[in-house]
XYZ file of C-alpha atoms in Angstrom:
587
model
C -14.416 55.496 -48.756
C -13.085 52.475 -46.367
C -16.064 51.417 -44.789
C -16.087 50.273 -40.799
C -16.761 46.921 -39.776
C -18.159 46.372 -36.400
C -15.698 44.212 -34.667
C -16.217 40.516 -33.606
C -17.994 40.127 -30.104
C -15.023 37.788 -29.209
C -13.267 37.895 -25.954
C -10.620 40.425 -25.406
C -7.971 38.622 -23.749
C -6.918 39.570 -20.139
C -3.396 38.964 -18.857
C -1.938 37.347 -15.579
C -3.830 33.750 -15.781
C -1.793 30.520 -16.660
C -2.675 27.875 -19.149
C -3.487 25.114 -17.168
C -2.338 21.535 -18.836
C -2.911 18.130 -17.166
C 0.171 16.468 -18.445
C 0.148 12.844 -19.254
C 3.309 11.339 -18.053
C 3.536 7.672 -18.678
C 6.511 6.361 -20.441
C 8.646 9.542 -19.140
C 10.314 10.672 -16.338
C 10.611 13.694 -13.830
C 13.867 14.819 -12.358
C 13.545 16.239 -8.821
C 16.244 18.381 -7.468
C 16.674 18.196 -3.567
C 15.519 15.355 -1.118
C 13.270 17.171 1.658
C 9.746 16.878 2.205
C 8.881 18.843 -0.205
C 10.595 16.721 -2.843
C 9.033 13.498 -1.372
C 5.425 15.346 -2.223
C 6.811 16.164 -6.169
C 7.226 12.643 -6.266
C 4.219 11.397 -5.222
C 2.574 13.390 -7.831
C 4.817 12.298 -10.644
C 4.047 8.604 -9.427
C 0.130 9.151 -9.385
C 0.894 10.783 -13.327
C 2.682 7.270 -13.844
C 6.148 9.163 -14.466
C 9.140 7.341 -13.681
C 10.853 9.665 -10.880
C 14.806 9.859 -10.560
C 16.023 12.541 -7.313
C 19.257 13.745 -8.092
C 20.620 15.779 -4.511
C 23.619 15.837 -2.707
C 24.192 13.210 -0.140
C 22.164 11.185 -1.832
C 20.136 8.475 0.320
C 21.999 9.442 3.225
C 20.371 13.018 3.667
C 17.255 12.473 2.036
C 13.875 12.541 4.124
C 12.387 9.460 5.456
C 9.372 8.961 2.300
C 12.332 9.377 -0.134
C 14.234 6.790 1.441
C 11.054 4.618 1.792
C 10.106 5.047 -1.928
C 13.465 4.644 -3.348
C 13.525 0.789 -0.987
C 10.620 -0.043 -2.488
C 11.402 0.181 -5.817
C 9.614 3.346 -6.587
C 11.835 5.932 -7.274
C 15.639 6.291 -7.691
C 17.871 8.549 -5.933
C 21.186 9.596 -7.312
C 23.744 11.336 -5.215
C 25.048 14.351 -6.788
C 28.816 14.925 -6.568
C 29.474 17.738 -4.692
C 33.259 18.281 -5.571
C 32.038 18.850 -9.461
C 30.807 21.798 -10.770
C 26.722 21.472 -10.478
C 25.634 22.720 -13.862
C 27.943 20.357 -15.757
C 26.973 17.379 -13.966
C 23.359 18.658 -14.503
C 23.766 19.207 -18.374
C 25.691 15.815 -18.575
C 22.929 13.927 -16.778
C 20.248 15.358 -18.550
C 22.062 14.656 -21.688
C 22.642 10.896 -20.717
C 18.505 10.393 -20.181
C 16.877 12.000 -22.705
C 12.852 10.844 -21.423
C 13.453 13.530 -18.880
C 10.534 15.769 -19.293
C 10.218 17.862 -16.496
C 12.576 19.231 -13.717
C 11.665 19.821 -9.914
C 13.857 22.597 -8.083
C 12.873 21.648 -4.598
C 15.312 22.584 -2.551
C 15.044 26.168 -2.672
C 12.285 25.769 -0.552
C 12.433 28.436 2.248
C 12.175 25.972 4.789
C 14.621 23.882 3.919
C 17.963 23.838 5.710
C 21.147 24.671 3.390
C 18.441 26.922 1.310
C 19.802 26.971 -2.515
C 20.702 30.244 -3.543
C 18.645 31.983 -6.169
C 22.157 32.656 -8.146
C 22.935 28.818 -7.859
C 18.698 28.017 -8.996
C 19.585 30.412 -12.136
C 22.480 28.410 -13.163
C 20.568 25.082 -12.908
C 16.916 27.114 -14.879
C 19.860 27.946 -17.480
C 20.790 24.546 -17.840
C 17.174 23.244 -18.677
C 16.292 25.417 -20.393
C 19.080 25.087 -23.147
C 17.576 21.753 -23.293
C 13.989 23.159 -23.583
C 12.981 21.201 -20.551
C 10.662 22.851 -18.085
C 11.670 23.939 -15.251
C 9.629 24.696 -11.898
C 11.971 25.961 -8.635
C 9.866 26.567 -5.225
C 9.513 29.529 -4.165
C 11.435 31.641 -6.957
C 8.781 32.195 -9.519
C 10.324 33.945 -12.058
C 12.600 30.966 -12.150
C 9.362 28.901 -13.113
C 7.880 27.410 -16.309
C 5.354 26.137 -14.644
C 3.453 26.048 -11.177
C 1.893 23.320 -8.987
C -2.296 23.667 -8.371
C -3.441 22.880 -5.222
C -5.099 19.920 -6.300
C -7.227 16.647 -4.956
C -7.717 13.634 -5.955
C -11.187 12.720 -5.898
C -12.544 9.244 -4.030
C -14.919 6.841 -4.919
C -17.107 7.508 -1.716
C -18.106 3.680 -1.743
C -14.352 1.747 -2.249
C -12.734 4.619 -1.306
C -10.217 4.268 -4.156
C -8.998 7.234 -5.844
C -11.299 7.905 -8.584
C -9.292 9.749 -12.218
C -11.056 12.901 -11.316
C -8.951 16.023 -9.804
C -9.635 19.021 -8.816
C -6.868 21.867 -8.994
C -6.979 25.517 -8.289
C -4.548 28.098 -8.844
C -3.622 31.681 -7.979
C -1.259 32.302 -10.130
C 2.249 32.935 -7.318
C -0.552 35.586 -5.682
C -1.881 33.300 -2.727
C -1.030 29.717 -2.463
C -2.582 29.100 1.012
C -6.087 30.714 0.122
C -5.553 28.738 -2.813
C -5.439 25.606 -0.912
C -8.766 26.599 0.594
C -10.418 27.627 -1.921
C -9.691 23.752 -3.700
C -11.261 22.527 -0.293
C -14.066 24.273 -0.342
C -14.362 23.020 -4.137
C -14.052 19.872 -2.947
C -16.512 20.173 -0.149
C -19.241 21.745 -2.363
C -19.060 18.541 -4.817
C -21.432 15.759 -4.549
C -20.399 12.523 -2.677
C -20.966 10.488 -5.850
C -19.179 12.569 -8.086
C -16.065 10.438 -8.502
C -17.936 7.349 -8.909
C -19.858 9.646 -11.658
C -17.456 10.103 -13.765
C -15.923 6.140 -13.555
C -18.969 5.039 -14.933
C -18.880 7.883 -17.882
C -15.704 6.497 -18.388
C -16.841 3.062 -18.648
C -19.812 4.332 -20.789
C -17.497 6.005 -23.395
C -15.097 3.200 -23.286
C -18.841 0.802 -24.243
C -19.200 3.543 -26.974
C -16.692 2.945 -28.859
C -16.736 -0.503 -28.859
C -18.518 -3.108 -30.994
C -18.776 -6.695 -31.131
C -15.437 -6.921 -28.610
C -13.536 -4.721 -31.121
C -13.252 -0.931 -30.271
C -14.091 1.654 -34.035
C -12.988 4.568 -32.612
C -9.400 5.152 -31.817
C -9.735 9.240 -31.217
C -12.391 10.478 -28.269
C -15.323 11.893 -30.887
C -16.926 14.001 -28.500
C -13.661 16.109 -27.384
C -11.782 15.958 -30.918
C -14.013 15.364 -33.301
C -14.465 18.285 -35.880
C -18.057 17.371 -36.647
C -18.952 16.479 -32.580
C -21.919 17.937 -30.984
C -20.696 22.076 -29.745
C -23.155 21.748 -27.524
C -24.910 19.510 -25.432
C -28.306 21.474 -25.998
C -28.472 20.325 -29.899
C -30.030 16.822 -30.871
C -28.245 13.975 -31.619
C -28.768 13.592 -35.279
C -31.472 11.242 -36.485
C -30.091 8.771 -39.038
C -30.355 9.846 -43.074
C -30.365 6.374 -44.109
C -31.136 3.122 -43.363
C -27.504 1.711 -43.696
C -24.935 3.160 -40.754
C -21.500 2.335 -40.745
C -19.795 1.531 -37.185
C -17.799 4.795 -37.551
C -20.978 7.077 -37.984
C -22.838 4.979 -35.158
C -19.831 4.979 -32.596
C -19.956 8.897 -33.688
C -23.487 8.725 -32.436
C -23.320 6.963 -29.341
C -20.780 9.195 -28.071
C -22.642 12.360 -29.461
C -25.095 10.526 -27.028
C -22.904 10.275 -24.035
C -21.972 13.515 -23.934
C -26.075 14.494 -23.428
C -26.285 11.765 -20.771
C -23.306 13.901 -19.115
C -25.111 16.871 -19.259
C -28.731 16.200 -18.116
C -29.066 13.240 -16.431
C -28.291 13.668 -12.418
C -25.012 13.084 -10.980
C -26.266 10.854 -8.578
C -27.980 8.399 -11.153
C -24.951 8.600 -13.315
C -23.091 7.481 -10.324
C -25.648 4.448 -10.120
C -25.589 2.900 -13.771
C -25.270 -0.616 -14.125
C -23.290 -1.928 -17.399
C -26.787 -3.336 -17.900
C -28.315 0.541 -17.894
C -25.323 1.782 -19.780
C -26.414 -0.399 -22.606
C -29.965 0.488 -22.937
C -28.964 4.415 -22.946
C -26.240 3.607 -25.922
C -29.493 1.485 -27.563
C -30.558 2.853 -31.247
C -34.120 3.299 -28.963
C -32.760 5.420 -26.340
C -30.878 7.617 -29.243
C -34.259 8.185 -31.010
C -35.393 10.547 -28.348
C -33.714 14.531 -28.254
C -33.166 14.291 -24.507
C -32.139 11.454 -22.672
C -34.934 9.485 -20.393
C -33.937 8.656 -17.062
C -32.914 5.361 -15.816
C -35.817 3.535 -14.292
C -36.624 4.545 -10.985
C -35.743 2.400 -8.164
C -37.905 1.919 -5.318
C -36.971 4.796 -2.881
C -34.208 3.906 -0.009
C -34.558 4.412 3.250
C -31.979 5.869 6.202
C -31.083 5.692 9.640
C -30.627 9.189 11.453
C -28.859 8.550 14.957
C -29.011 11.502 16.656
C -29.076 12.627 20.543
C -31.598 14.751 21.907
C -29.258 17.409 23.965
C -29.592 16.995 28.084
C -34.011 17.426 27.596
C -34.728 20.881 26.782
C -36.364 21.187 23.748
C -34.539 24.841 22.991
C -30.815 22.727 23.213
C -31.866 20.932 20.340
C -29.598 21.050 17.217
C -30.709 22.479 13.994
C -30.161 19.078 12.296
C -31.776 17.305 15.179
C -34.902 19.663 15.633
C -35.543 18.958 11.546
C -34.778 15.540 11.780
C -37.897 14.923 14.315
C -39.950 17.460 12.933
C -40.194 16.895 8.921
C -37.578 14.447 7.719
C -38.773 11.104 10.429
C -41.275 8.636 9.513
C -40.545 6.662 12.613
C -38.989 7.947 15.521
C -37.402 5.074 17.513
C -36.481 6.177 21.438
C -34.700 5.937 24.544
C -36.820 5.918 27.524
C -34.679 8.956 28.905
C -35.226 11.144 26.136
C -37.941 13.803 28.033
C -41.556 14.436 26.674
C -41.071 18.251 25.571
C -38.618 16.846 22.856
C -41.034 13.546 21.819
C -43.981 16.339 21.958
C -42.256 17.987 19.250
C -42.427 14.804 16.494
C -45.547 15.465 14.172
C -48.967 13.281 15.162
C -48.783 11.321 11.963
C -45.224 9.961 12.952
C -44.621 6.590 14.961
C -42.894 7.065 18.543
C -41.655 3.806 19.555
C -40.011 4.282 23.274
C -37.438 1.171 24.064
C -38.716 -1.481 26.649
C -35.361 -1.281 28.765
C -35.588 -2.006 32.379
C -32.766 -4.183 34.207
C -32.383 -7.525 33.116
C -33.904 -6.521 29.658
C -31.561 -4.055 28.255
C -29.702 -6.096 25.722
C -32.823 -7.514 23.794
C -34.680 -4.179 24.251
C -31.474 -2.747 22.630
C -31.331 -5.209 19.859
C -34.785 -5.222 19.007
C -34.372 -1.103 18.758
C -32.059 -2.139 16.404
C -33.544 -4.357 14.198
C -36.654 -2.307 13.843
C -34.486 0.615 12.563
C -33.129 -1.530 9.561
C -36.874 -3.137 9.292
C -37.942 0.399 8.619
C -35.249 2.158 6.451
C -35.684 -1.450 4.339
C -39.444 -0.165 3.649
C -37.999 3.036 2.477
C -38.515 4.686 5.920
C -36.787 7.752 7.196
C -35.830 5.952 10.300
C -34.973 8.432 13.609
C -32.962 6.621 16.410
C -33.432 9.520 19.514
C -30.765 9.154 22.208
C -30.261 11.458 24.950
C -27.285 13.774 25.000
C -24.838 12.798 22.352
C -24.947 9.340 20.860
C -21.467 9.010 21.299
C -21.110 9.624 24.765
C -21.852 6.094 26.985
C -24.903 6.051 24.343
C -24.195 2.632 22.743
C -23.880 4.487 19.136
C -20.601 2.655 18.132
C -22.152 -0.598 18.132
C -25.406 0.926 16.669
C -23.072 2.123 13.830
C -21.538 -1.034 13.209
C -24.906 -3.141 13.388
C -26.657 -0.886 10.697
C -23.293 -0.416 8.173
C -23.573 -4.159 8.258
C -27.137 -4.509 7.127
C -26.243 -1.819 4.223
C -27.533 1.468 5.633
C -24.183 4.126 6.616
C -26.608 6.051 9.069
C -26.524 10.277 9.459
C -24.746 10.830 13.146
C -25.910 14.159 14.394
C -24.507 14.883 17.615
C -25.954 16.407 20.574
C -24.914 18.822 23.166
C -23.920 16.426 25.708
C -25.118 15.919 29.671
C -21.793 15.359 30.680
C -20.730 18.812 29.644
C -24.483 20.814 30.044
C -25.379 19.093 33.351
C -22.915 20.986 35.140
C -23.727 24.241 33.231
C -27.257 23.871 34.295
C -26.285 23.945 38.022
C -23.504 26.408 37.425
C -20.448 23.719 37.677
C -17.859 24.698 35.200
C -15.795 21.250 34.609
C -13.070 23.225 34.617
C -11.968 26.787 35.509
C -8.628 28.606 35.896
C -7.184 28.402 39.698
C -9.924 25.133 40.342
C -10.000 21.785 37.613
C -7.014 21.708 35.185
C -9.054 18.657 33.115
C -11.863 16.535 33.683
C -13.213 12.685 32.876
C -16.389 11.302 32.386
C -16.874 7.761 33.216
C -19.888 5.461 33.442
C -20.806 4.170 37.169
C -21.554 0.755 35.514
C -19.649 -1.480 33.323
C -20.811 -3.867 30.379
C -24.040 -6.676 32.161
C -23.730 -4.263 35.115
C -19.874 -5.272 36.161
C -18.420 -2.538 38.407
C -16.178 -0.525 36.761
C -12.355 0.723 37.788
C -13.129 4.578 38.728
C -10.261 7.417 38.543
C -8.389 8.058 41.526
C -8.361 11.837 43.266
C -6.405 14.651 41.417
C -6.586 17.931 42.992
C -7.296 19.565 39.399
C -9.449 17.125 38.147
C -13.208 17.426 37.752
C -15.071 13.886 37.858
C -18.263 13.209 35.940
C -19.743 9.918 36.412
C -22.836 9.085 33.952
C -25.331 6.669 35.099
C -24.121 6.033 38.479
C -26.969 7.506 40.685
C -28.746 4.208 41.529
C -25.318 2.925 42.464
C -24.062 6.359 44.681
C -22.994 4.087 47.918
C -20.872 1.341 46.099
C -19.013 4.465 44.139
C -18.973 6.577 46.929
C -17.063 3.559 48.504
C -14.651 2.828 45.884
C -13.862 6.125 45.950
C -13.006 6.529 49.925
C -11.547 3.384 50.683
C -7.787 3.048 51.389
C -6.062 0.274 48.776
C -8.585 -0.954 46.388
C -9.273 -2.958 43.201
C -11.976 -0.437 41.929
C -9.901 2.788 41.826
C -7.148 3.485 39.914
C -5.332 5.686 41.855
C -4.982 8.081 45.125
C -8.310 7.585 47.260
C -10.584 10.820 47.619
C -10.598 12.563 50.953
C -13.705 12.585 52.509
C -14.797 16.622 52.070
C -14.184 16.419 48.423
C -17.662 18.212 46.959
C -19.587 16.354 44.743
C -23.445 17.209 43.139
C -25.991 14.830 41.971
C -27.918 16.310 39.213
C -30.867 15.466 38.326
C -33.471 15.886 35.191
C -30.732 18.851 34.340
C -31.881 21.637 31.674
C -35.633 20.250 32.302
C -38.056 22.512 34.717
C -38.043 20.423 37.672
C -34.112 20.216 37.619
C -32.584 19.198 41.282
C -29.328 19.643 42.274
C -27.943 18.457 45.631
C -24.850 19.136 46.867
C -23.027 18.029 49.801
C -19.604 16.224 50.245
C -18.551 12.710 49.630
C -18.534 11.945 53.552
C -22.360 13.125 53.448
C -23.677 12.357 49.855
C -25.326 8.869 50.627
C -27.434 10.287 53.864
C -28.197 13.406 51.626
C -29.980 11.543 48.535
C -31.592 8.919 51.085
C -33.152 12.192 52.749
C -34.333 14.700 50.215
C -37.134 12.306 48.814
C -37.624 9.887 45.479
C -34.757 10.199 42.527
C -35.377 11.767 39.362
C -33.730 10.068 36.496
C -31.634 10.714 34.916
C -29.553 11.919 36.961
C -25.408 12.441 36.798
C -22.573 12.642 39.300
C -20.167 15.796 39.349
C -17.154 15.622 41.840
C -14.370 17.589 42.652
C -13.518 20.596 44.046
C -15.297 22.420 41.051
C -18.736 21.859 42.540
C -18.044 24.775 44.636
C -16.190 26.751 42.533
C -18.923 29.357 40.864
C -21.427 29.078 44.366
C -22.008 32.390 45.936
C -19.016 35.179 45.790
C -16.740 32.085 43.937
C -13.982 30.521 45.272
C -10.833 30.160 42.515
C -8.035 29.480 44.783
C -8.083 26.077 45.336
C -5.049 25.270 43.653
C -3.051 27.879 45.570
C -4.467 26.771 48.858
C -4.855 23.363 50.867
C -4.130 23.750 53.873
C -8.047 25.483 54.732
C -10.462 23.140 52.405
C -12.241 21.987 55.445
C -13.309 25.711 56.500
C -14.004 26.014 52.408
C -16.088 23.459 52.331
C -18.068 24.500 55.589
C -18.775 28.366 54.477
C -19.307 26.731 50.858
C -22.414 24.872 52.601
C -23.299 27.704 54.903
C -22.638 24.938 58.074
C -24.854 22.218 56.817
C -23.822 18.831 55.522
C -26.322 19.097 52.138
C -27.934 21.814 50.145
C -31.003 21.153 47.444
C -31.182 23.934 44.484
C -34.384 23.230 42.764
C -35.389 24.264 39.162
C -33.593 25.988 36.546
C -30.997 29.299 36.399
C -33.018 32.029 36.633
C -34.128 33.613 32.861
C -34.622 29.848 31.168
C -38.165 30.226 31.715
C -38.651 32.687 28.981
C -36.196 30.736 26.226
């Protein structure tokens, strides 16, 4: 009686998937059919594979895209017009016949999108052709006319050079989703640590130390991927010597046993770091005695820069990145004086608040000395925090912040910040623009570089001005802005009942907002008391757009905006709105 045996726990094989191949080109060449875009991107690839790349399409240079042309100048590519009174799968089979390195053929210009589409029938007769010569064939867009597909793939980046790096990353779906494929291969991408291509260079170099000895290299084939006898796993020992007497052969065998654990367990990041100096030491008979690998020395701890804005002042506009940044990550928070006391209340006790010394006539060394105490502290191994107000980036000096740090070796963390310019106005209920009111909008400084006066934008109907820092300075813009011809506008001068709001301390509880017109602005702020930096400048017929019932006509109607303005200020020349939008008080 035939007994049962239970049946292997192996893998039952599932169809639809393709066997994916990284082929190694070098020495032979790809044939591309067609001379589009798409063709131009086949050969790119082929070129990065080191294949030699002939295109073979009708009307040869004279059709072909602008990167073909380019490439085939340059001495990169060849191009070969195909003879369009001959019958295309002879000169095909004759041409394929005459180079024989031809390893793989492109169909390109079946490519939906390309004009004078190939026919399927016509794509059939050329697949034929190939494969009588048993040379693969791929043809966009008809996959059953396919020996093989394209991944979505990407070339990984040494994040420090910024050379491409031999690691790629390819996804397919198999013909059942290219575009989610793409984004799948991005998010792939985006997932992977910064340091990962410069990882696996130095594994490379590692291996390449492996199997070398006294300048001669012992090991032709890769031991860890081919050898019969290598390590299955990365969990199991590397085998202790039986005797006292090792050939090369058996120690190269071991030292790449060995790099294949250093793979596995040590962190991507120090991998990424090794010197050739550390590389030796882990490929030492000392570091091989051990069953896991030690890590590499620690280096003293680096510090960073974060440069981050602070929102318009209230503490709620903060961004998650920001709010962490001053409440757990800083060790030193370094500030503009402008930044508001709710947000410095929010850095712990134990951390440093140093608030710039800028005042006029000071602002350049105050700035620099901000500066230079940033990269003093991330040099001790600080977590520095440089707090601007609003967004760094906007008339906050962060470019040349940047530039200073990058070249004293520290790449500092940008988080933005919601931005005055843009919350200002929200806070006093100015959209910057609205439909049937501001088309677009600019924001400008009110002073230029060692206090120069700057060229302001002339008047646009639709066009919502925001000047930043330019509230100590209201009469000399207001003037540049009324005056007939002039050197300080660019552009038509502003009529004189244009509205325009000063706000001040916006988004913070004792937020003012005045309002008046550009004829009246000056008297107004000399009347209603002391400023209250900061402050910014809206201006434009925007200001009144949202006050009261509304008033989105504006562009349909010019011919009244001096009885718009006057019911828009109930008669008066000024109006103050104190405090916040009703409901912030409880956010």
């Amino acid at each position: 009686m035939a007994v049962a045996t239970p049946s292997p726990a192996y893998p039952h094989p599932t169809p639809g998937a393709s066997l994916i191949l990284s082929f190694r080109l070098k020495g032979r060449t790809t044939l591309i059919i067609g001379s589009g875009r798409l063709a131009a991107t086949r050969a790119f690839a082929a070129l990065e594979a080191e294949s030699s790349v002939v295109v073979l399409a009708h009307g040869g240079l004279r059709d072909a895209c602008e990167e073909i042309k380019w490439r085939e100048m340059n001495g990169q590519i060849s191009v070969v017009d195909w003879d369009a009174t001959s019958v295309e799968e002879d000169v095909l089979r004759q041409f394929l016949l005459d180079n024989l390195d031809i390893s793989l053929v492109c169909i390109t210009d079946t490519f939906l999108s390309t004009p004078n589409c190939r026919p399927k029938a016509s794509a059939a007769r050329l697949y034929a052709v190939c494969r009588s010569l048993r040379i693969p064939v791929n043809t966009t867009d008809i996959p059953d006319l396919c020996d093989f597909t394209f991944t979505s793939s990407h070339r990984i980046e040494d994040d420090q050079t910024g050379e491409k790096t031999c690691l790629q990353v390819a996804v397919t779906t198999n013909s059942q989703g290219c575009r989610l494929g793409a984004r799948v291969r991005r998010e792939i991408v985006a997932s992977l640590p910064r340091e990962i291509g410069r990882a696996v260079a130095r594994v490379g170099t590692l291996r390449r130390m492996a199997k070398v000895r006294d300048g001669e290299r012992v090991m032709q084939r890769d031991a860890e991927d081919t050898d019969e006898d290598a390590v299955p796993t990365p969990n199991e020992p590397v085998p202790q010597r039986s005797c006292s007497v090792e050939t090369e052969l058996e120690a190269t065998k071991r030292r790449m046993k060995w790099v294949a654990q250093l793979s596995e367990y040590w962190p991507i990041p120090t991998l990424a770091a090794m010197t050739e100096d550390d590389m030796r030491r882990s490929l030492s008979t000392e570091s091989q005695s051990q069953s896991i690998p030690p890590p590499l020395p620690s280096s003293p701890p680096k510090g960073r820069i974060i440069l981050m804005g602070s929102g318009p002042g209230h503490p709620t506009l903060l961004t998650l990145s920001a709010h962490k940044s001053l409440t757990t990550l800083a060790d030193i928070v370094l500030s503009d004086k402008l930044v508001p006391q709710p947000i410095l209340d929010l850095v712990p006790k134990r951390v440093e608040i140093r608030i710039a010394k800028k005042f006029p006539g000071n602002a350049e060394s105050a700035q620099n000395e901000l500066m230079h105490q940033a990269v003093e502290g991330a040099k001790n191994g600080l977590t520095v925090v440089r707090l601007k107000q609003g967004d760094p980036s906007v008339f906050g000096r962060a470019g040349e912040e940047i530039l200073f740090f990058r070249s004293q070796g520290f790449e500092p963390i940008v988080i933005p910040g919601v931005s005055s310019a843009l919350a200002g106005p929200t806070f006093a209920c100015i959209p910057v623009t609205q439909r049937g009111v501001a088309e677009s909008f600019v924001v400008c400084t009110g002073v230029g570089r060692n206090g120069k006066e700057i060229r302001l934008p002339g008047y646009q109907r639709s066009r919502t001005l925001i000047v930043l820092m330019g509230v100590a300075r209201i009469r000399q813009l207001v003037g540049a802005l009324l005056e007939g011809e002039s050197t300080r506008r660019d552009g038509a001068a502003y009529l004189p009942h244009t509205p325009i709001a000063i706000i001040e301390r916006a988004s913070m509880a004792d937020q003012r907002t005045v309002v008046s017109t550009l004829r009246d602005i000056v008297y107004a702020m000399e009347s209603v008391g002391e400023q209250r930096p900061p402050g910014m400048i809206v201006i434009g017929w925007s200001v009144l757009a949202l006050s009261g019932e509304g008033d989105v006509t504006v562009l349909d109607d010019e011919s009244s905006d001096e009885e718009r303005v006057k019911r828009w200020l109930s008669g008066a020349r000024w109006r103050v709105l104190e405090g916040l939008p009703e409901g912030w008080e409880s956010l």
